[in-house]
Each structure stands twice: as C-alpha cells, then as structure tokens.
Amino acid sequence: MKAIGRLGQLAGLILPALAVVLELNGSITSGPMLVMLVFAACCFWLGRILEGYAAH
C-alpha cells in the first residue's frame, strides 16, 4: 500500500512537467494541459493519503 502511494505521488510530480513540455512542443493545447495538471494534483493527493494510511 505504501508503494502504491509513493507511485501516485511520483506520478503527481512527473505529470505536470510532462504536460508543460507537451504544450511547449505544440503536441497539446492549454485545455488538455490543464486537465493533466488537475489529474496530477489528484494523483499526488491520493498517493499521499494512501501512504499515510499505510503508515498506521
């Protein structure tokens, strides 16, 4: 459970950088970039909750 939480946090940290790079390359527009950023924030938040529950 702790490893899944860490993976969620890692995804939440990598996705924003990936979204910005894709937007700068012109692969995606600002709409999908914002969706990726919101998804990354949710992944990080859920990963933090899972990691916290695994510690108890």
Short mmCIF file of N, CA and C in Angstrom, two decimals:
data_model
loop_
_atom_site.label_atom_id
_atom_site.label_comp_id
_atom_site.label_asym_id
_atom_site.label_seq_id
_atom_site.Cartn_x
_atom_site.Cartn_y
_atom_site.Cartn_z
N MET A 1 0.83 -1.18 0.00
CA MET A 1 0.00 0.00 0.00
C MET A 1 0.88 1.26 0.00
N LYS A 2 1.97 1.20 0.75
CA LYS A 2 2.88 2.34 0.80
C LYS A 2 3.53 2.58 -0.56
N ALA A 3 3.87 1.50 -1.26
CA ALA A 3 4.50 1.64 -2.58
C ALA A 3 3.53 2.23 -3.59
N ILE A 4 2.25 1.87 -3.50
CA ILE A 4 1.25 2.44 -4.41
C ILE A 4 1.09 3.93 -4.13
N GLY A 5 1.12 4.31 -2.86
CA GLY A 5 1.04 5.72 -2.50
C GLY A 5 2.22 6.51 -3.03
N ARG A 6 3.42 5.92 -2.89
CA ARG A 6 4.61 6.59 -3.41
C ARG A 6 4.54 6.73 -4.94
N LEU A 7 4.03 5.70 -5.61
CA LEU A 7 3.90 5.75 -7.07
C LEU A 7 2.92 6.84 -7.48
N GLY A 8 1.83 6.99 -6.74
CA GLY A 8 0.87 8.06 -7.03
C GLY A 8 1.50 9.43 -6.85
N GLN A 9 2.31 9.58 -5.80
CA GLN A 9 2.98 10.85 -5.58
C GLN A 9 3.99 11.13 -6.69
N LEU A 10 4.71 10.11 -7.10
CA LEU A 10 5.68 10.27 -8.18
C LEU A 10 4.99 10.67 -9.48
N ALA A 11 3.87 10.02 -9.78
CA ALA A 11 3.12 10.39 -10.97
C ALA A 11 2.62 11.83 -10.88
N GLY A 12 2.21 12.23 -9.68
CA GLY A 12 1.74 13.59 -9.48
C GLY A 12 2.84 14.62 -9.65
N LEU A 13 4.08 14.23 -9.46
CA LEU A 13 5.19 15.16 -9.66
C LEU A 13 5.71 15.16 -11.10
N ILE A 14 5.58 14.04 -11.79
CA ILE A 14 6.11 13.94 -13.16
C ILE A 14 5.12 14.49 -14.19
N LEU A 15 3.84 14.27 -13.98
CA LEU A 15 2.85 14.68 -14.97
C LEU A 15 2.83 16.18 -15.26
N PRO A 16 2.96 17.07 -14.28
CA PRO A 16 2.97 18.50 -14.64
C PRO A 16 4.14 18.88 -15.55
N ALA A 17 5.30 18.33 -15.29
CA ALA A 17 6.45 18.62 -16.16
C ALA A 17 6.20 18.09 -17.57
N LEU A 18 5.64 16.89 -17.65
CA LEU A 18 5.32 16.31 -18.96
C LEU A 18 4.28 17.15 -19.69
N ALA A 19 3.27 17.64 -18.97
CA ALA A 19 2.23 18.46 -19.58
C ALA A 19 2.80 19.76 -20.14
N VAL A 20 3.70 20.38 -19.40
CA VAL A 20 4.30 21.63 -19.86
C VAL A 20 5.15 21.39 -21.09
N VAL A 21 5.93 20.33 -21.08
CA VAL A 21 6.78 20.02 -22.24
C VAL A 21 5.92 19.73 -23.47
N LEU A 22 4.85 18.97 -23.31
CA LEU A 22 3.97 18.67 -24.45
C LEU A 22 3.30 19.93 -24.98
N GLU A 23 2.92 20.84 -24.08
CA GLU A 23 2.29 22.08 -24.52
C GLU A 23 3.29 22.97 -25.25
N LEU A 24 4.52 23.02 -24.76
CA LEU A 24 5.54 23.84 -25.42
C LEU A 24 5.91 23.29 -26.80
N ASN A 25 5.86 21.98 -26.96
CA ASN A 25 6.14 21.36 -28.26
C ASN A 25 5.00 21.52 -29.23
N GLY A 26 3.83 21.93 -28.76
CA GLY A 26 2.67 22.07 -29.62
C GLY A 26 1.90 20.78 -29.79
N SER A 27 2.22 19.76 -29.02
CA SER A 27 1.52 18.48 -29.12
C SER A 27 0.11 18.55 -28.55
N ILE A 28 -0.07 19.37 -27.51
CA ILE A 28 -1.39 19.54 -26.91
C ILE A 28 -1.64 21.03 -26.73
N THR A 29 -2.90 21.38 -26.54
CA THR A 29 -3.25 22.77 -26.29
C THR A 29 -3.37 23.00 -24.79
N SER A 30 -3.75 24.19 -24.41
CA SER A 30 -3.79 24.51 -22.99
C SER A 30 -4.91 23.77 -22.26
N GLY A 31 -5.99 23.41 -22.94
CA GLY A 31 -7.09 22.67 -22.30
C GLY A 31 -6.66 21.31 -21.78
N PRO A 32 -6.12 20.45 -22.65
CA PRO A 32 -5.63 19.16 -22.16
C PRO A 32 -4.48 19.28 -21.16
N MET A 33 -3.68 20.35 -21.28
CA MET A 33 -2.61 20.55 -20.32
C MET A 33 -3.20 20.79 -18.93
N LEU A 34 -4.24 21.60 -18.84
CA LEU A 34 -4.87 21.86 -17.56
C LEU A 34 -5.51 20.60 -16.99
N VAL A 35 -6.09 19.77 -17.85
CA VAL A 35 -6.66 18.50 -17.39
C VAL A 35 -5.57 17.62 -16.80
N MET A 36 -4.41 17.57 -17.47
CA MET A 36 -3.30 16.78 -16.95
C MET A 36 -2.80 17.33 -15.61
N LEU A 37 -2.80 18.64 -15.46
CA LEU A 37 -2.35 19.24 -14.21
C LEU A 37 -3.30 18.92 -13.06
N VAL A 38 -4.60 18.97 -13.33
CA VAL A 38 -5.59 18.62 -12.30
C VAL A 38 -5.48 17.14 -11.95
N PHE A 39 -5.31 16.28 -12.96
CA PHE A 39 -5.14 14.86 -12.72
C PHE A 39 -3.88 14.59 -11.89
N ALA A 40 -2.81 15.33 -12.17
CA ALA A 40 -1.57 15.17 -11.42
C ALA A 40 -1.76 15.56 -9.96
N ALA A 41 -2.50 16.64 -9.72
CA ALA A 41 -2.75 17.06 -8.34
C ALA A 41 -3.58 16.00 -7.61
N CYS A 42 -4.55 15.42 -8.29
CA CYS A 42 -5.36 14.36 -7.67
C CYS A 42 -4.52 13.11 -7.40
N CYS A 43 -3.66 12.75 -8.32
CA CYS A 43 -2.78 11.59 -8.11
C CYS A 43 -1.89 11.81 -6.90
N PHE A 44 -1.31 13.00 -6.80
CA PHE A 44 -0.42 13.27 -5.68
C PHE A 44 -1.19 13.23 -4.37
N TRP A 45 -2.37 13.82 -4.34
CA TRP A 45 -3.18 13.88 -3.13
C TRP A 45 -3.61 12.48 -2.69
N LEU A 46 -4.09 11.68 -3.63
CA LEU A 46 -4.50 10.32 -3.30
C LEU A 46 -3.30 9.47 -2.88
N GLY A 47 -2.17 9.67 -3.53
CA GLY A 47 -0.96 8.95 -3.15
C GLY A 47 -0.52 9.29 -1.74
N ARG A 48 -0.66 10.54 -1.37
CA ARG A 48 -0.28 10.96 -0.02
C ARG A 48 -1.22 10.34 1.02
N ILE A 49 -2.50 10.29 0.70
CA ILE A 49 -3.47 9.68 1.62
C ILE A 49 -3.17 8.18 1.78
N LEU A 50 -2.93 7.49 0.66
CA LEU A 50 -2.63 6.06 0.75
C LEU A 50 -1.35 5.80 1.54
N GLU A 51 -0.35 6.61 1.32
CA GLU A 51 0.89 6.43 2.07
C GLU A 51 0.67 6.69 3.56
N GLY A 52 -0.16 7.65 3.88
CA GLY A 52 -0.45 7.94 5.28
C GLY A 52 -1.20 6.80 5.94
N TYR A 53 -2.16 6.21 5.23
CA TYR A 53 -2.88 5.08 5.79
C TYR A 53 -2.00 3.85 5.94
N ALA A 54 -1.02 3.68 5.07
CA ALA A 54 -0.13 2.53 5.15
C ALA A 54 0.78 2.62 6.37
N ALA A 55 1.05 3.83 6.83
CA ALA A 55 1.95 4.01 7.97
C ALA A 55 1.28 3.61 9.28
N HIS A 56 -0.05 3.58 9.31
CA HIS A 56 -0.76 3.26 10.58
C HIS A 56 -1.12 1.84 10.65
#
